[in-house]
Tab-separated table of C-alpha atoms and ligand atoms in Angstrom:
chain	number	residue	atom	x	y	z
M	29	MET	CA	105.703	49.248	176.029
M	30	LYS	CA	107.527	47.102	173.776
M	31	ILE	CA	106.526	46.613	170.211
M	32	VAL	CA	108.368	43.358	168.433
M	33	GLY	CA	108.601	42.822	164.614
M	34	ILE	CA	108.876	39.067	163.565
M	35	SER	CA	109.785	38.825	159.733
M	36	GLY	CA	108.509	34.978	158.607
M	37	SER	CA	110.998	34.708	156.146
M	38	LEU	CA	114.287	32.393	155.903
M	39	SER	CA	114.900	33.483	152.449
M	40	GLY	CA	114.767	37.310	150.697
M	41	TYR	CA	114.574	40.345	152.992
M	42	LYS	CA	111.464	42.202	151.536
M	43	THR	CA	109.453	41.327	154.537
M	44	MET	CA	112.508	42.058	157.118
M	45	THR	CA	112.336	45.367	155.412
M	46	ILE	CA	108.544	46.277	156.051
M	47	VAL	CA	108.328	44.667	159.377
M	48	PHE	CA	111.815	47.567	160.241
M	49	LYS	CA	109.647	50.140	158.800
M	50	VAL	CA	106.787	49.510	160.329
M	51	LEU	CA	108.858	49.548	164.042
M	52	LYS	CA	110.752	52.682	162.837
M	53	ALA	CA	107.440	54.296	162.008
M	54	ALA	CA	106.135	53.731	165.211
M	55	LYS	CA	109.536	54.204	166.962
M	56	SER	CA	108.970	58.038	165.136
M	57	LEU	CA	105.545	58.023	166.509
M	58	ASP	CA	106.434	57.850	169.985
M	59	PRO	CA	110.238	57.707	170.647
M	60	ASN	CA	109.318	56.308	174.323
M	61	ILE	CA	108.688	53.028	173.041
M	62	GLU	CA	110.917	49.970	172.955
M	63	THR	CA	111.095	48.077	169.496
M	64	GLU	CA	112.945	44.720	168.480
M	65	LEU	CA	113.232	43.130	165.399
M	66	ILE	CA	113.580	39.447	165.245
M	67	ASP	CA	114.420	38.077	161.650
M	68	LEU	CA	113.822	34.483	161.896
M	69	LYS	CA	116.801	33.815	159.346
M	70	ASP	CA	118.846	34.804	162.345
M	71	TYR	CA	117.204	32.342	164.729
M	72	ASP	CA	117.305	28.160	164.974
M	73	VAL	CA	113.289	27.763	165.764
M	74	GLU	CA	113.280	24.320	166.260
M	75	PHE	CA	109.647	22.316	164.777
M	76	VAL	CA	107.186	21.916	166.724
M	77	ASN	CA	106.397	17.892	168.219
M	78	GLY	CA	104.263	18.431	170.906
M	79	ALA	CA	107.556	19.056	173.808
M	80	PRO	CA	106.664	21.631	176.764
M	81	LEU	CA	108.929	24.842	175.308
M	82	SER	CA	111.789	24.600	177.879
M	83	PHE	CA	112.698	20.927	175.972
M	84	TYR	CA	113.696	23.215	172.860
M	85	ASN	CA	116.627	24.822	171.817
M	86	ALA	CA	117.673	28.544	173.040
M	87	ASP	CA	116.690	30.374	170.262
M	88	THR	CA	113.463	28.736	170.160
M	89	VAL	CA	112.904	30.034	174.094
M	90	LYS	CA	114.780	33.495	173.277
M	91	VAL	CA	111.862	34.034	170.186
M	92	VAL	CA	108.676	32.995	171.876
M	93	ASP	CA	109.801	34.227	175.622
M	94	THR	CA	110.188	37.649	173.457
M	95	ILE	CA	107.054	37.199	171.779
M	96	MET	CA	105.133	36.578	175.239
M	97	ALA	CA	107.194	39.877	177.243
M	98	ALA	CA	105.768	42.034	174.127
M	99	ASP	CA	103.126	44.263	174.340
M	100	GLY	CA	102.592	45.070	170.668
M	101	LEU	CA	103.833	42.752	167.389
M	102	ILE	CA	104.392	43.460	164.026
M	103	ILE	CA	103.847	40.302	162.662
M	104	GLY	CA	105.752	39.739	158.765
M	105	THR	CA	105.168	37.347	156.228
M	106	PRO	CA	106.083	36.557	152.670
M	107	ILE	CA	103.122	34.856	150.685
M	108	TYR	CA	104.062	30.969	149.928
M	109	GLN	CA	101.478	29.214	148.759
M	110	ALA	CA	98.647	31.455	148.955
M	111	SER	CA	99.396	31.147	152.399
M	112	ILE	CA	101.079	32.466	155.361
M	113	SER	CA	104.752	31.074	155.138
M	114	GLY	CA	105.668	27.486	157.113
M	115	VAL	CA	108.457	29.169	159.170
M	116	LEU	CA	105.994	31.363	160.680
M	117	LYS	CA	103.142	29.297	160.992
M	118	ASN	CA	105.623	26.840	163.173
M	119	LEU	CA	106.593	29.941	165.330
M	120	LEU	CA	102.824	30.537	165.955
M	121	ASP	CA	102.224	26.985	166.903
M	122	HIS	CA	104.843	27.124	169.986
M	123	LEU	CA	102.679	29.824	171.843
M	124	PRO	CA	100.128	28.804	174.440
M	125	VAL	CA	96.673	29.238	172.599
M	126	ASP	CA	96.275	32.681	174.795
M	127	GLY	CA	99.663	33.868	174.312
M	128	LEU	CA	98.349	36.968	172.583
M	129	MET	CA	96.021	38.033	175.083
M	130	GLY	CA	96.307	41.396	175.512
M	131	LYS	CA	98.567	42.093	172.713
M	132	THR	CA	97.847	44.236	169.815
M	133	VAL	CA	98.774	42.651	166.151
M	134	GLY	CA	99.764	44.353	163.032
M	135	MET	CA	100.125	42.123	160.124
M	136	VAL	CA	102.398	42.873	156.700
M	137	ALA	CA	102.893	40.706	154.077
M	138	THR	CA	104.805	40.611	150.792
M	139	GLY	CA	104.500	38.850	147.475
M	140	GLY	CA	104.728	38.649	143.896
M	141	THR	CA	101.033	39.140	142.848
M	142	ASP	CA	98.129	41.506	144.280
M	143	LYS	CA	96.176	38.165	144.229
M	144	HIS	CA	97.081	37.183	147.192
M	145	TYR	CA	96.669	40.224	149.634
M	146	LEU	CA	94.029	38.545	151.584
M	147	VAL	CA	95.789	35.732	152.523
M	148	MET	CA	96.606	38.249	155.982
M	149	ASP	CA	92.855	38.631	156.375
M	150	TYR	CA	92.174	35.079	155.536
M	151	HIS	CA	94.584	32.988	157.070
M	152	LEU	CA	96.992	35.340	159.694
M	153	ARG	CA	94.136	37.130	161.094
M	154	SER	CA	92.078	33.589	162.159
M	155	ILE	CA	95.723	31.936	163.795
M	156	LEU	CA	96.253	35.045	165.667
M	157	THR	CA	92.263	35.993	166.869
M	158	PHE	CA	92.209	32.050	167.670
M	159	LEU	CA	95.693	32.760	170.342
M	160	LYS	CA	93.275	36.121	171.597
M	161	ALA	CA	95.287	38.388	169.824
M	162	ASN	CA	93.754	42.440	169.153
M	163	VAL	CA	94.328	42.033	165.202
M	164	ALA	CA	94.762	46.112	164.121
M	165	GLY	CA	92.082	46.034	161.554
M	166	SER	CA	94.197	47.523	158.979
M	167	ASN	CA	96.816	45.673	157.231
M	168	VAL	CA	99.635	46.353	154.400
M	169	PHE	CA	100.725	43.767	151.464
M	170	VAL	CA	103.606	44.831	149.492
M	171	ASN	CA	104.205	43.585	146.280
M	172	ASP	CA	107.780	42.993	144.900
M	173	LYS	CA	107.332	45.479	142.169
M	174	TYR	CA	107.699	47.988	144.498
M	175	PHE	CA	111.059	46.595	146.085
M	176	ASP	CA	114.077	48.866	144.745
M	177	ALA	CA	117.308	46.948	143.808
M	178	GLU	CA	118.717	47.639	147.603
M	179	ASN	CA	115.273	46.213	148.529
M	180	ASP	CA	113.912	49.654	149.972
M	181	ILE	CA	110.598	51.442	149.482
M	182	VAL	CA	109.907	54.694	147.791
M	183	ASP	CA	106.251	54.915	147.090
M	184	ARG	CA	105.098	57.101	149.398
M	185	ASN	CA	101.593	55.683	149.646
M	186	ILE	CA	102.986	52.514	150.846
M	187	LEU	CA	105.163	54.603	153.223
M	188	LEU	CA	102.073	56.267	154.586
M	189	ARG	CA	100.396	52.726	155.033
M	190	PHE	CA	103.327	51.581	156.998
M	191	GLU	CA	102.877	55.216	159.092
M	192	HIS	CA	98.892	54.716	159.978
M	193	LEU	CA	99.216	50.772	160.771
M	194	ALA	CA	101.686	51.969	163.516
M	195	LYS	CA	99.457	54.535	164.421
M	196	GLU	CA	96.354	52.144	165.002
M	197	VAL	CA	98.910	49.500	166.859
M	198	LEU	CA	100.178	51.953	169.218
M	199	SER	CA	96.620	53.263	169.859
M	200	ILE	CA	94.916	50.133	170.525
M	201	GLN	CA	98.002	48.815	172.673
M	202	GLN	CA	97.465	52.297	174.653
M	203	PHE	CA	94.025	52.339	175.425
M	204	ILE	CA	94.065	48.490	176.851
M	205	GLN	CA	97.458	49.708	178.478
M	206	GLN	CA	95.297	52.418	180.256
M	207	LYS	CA	92.074	50.419	181.072
M	208	SER	CA	93.647	47.633	182.520
Z	7	FMN	C1	108.128	29.169	147.948
Z	7	FMN	C2	107.756	30.462	147.466
Z	7	FMN	C3	106.262	30.269	147.258
Z	7	FMN	C4	105.830	31.434	146.994
Z	7	FMN	N1	104.092	31.825	146.833
Z	7	FMN	C5	103.775	32.743	146.514
Z	7	FMN	C6	102.378	33.048	146.698
Z	7	FMN	O1	101.894	32.240	146.150
Z	7	FMN	N2	101.821	34.111	145.528
Z	7	FMN	C7	102.512	35.362	146.252
Z	7	FMN	O2	102.252	36.532	145.676
Z	7	FMN	N3	103.882	35.727	146.073
Z	7	FMN	C8	104.483	34.280	145.887
Z	7	FMN	N4	105.826	33.950	145.965
Z	7	FMN	C9	106.588	34.945	146.087
Z	7	FMN	C10	107.479	35.323	147.463
Z	7	FMN	O3	106.338	35.537	148.472
Z	7	FMN	C11	107.475	37.371	147.664
Z	7	FMN	O4	108.873	37.011	146.174
Z	7	FMN	C12	108.411	37.351	148.895
Z	7	FMN	O5	108.819	39.556	148.578
Z	7	FMN	C13	109.752	36.972	149.441
Z	7	FMN	O6	109.948	37.578	150.542
Z	7	FMN	P1	111.143	37.823	151.208
Z	7	FMN	O7	111.875	38.432	150.259
Z	7	FMN	O8	111.157	38.414	152.536
Z	7	FMN	O9	112.200	36.164	151.810
Z	7	FMN	C14	106.421	32.511	146.684
Z	7	FMN	C15	108.116	32.354	146.887
Z	7	FMN	C16	108.226	31.242	147.242
Z	7	FMN	C17	110.187	31.532	147.601
């Protein structure tokens, strides 16, 4: 099983950190799984213009192909203007409408205010469901105040929630793969 993490921030490192931590938790739960982290700031994903995927640059094709080949995804977004980041929405726009069918997705987000913790449920979940993903019921929002100067998180409760999310994604995906 391969679980791919997507960090949807081009600016800071908080989103990348939490996606990495959920991937790490998944790997600890099942050392046999393969994980890969795609930090979108490392890739030049072009804006969707309606052309077929093969017309875009190599980075765009690589990121989309990696998502399509994954069994499960951990998708992280910084909250921007009470929604997901534009770069993440643009990436999701590249996927075919059935692109996430059979894949389990876990959502994580970072933000400056707890008032926006439901953005994952109200904005991201609906897009992922449209793309036919099986979206885990739990998700983790991390307020900026929980990151230390090195952008690390030590709060035990948050770390436990990463582990629970990883466990949920793995068990749903294992169930799907056993059934098919
Ligand atoms: C353009 C912009 C808009 C933002 N809008 C919100 C917002 O509406 N709600 C919120 O909680 N945080 C907002 N933030 C704060 C970021 O979500 C937060 O600092 C996040 O942890 C940054 O993640 P990163 O370090 O991965 O880039 C915004 C930040 C930027 C740059």
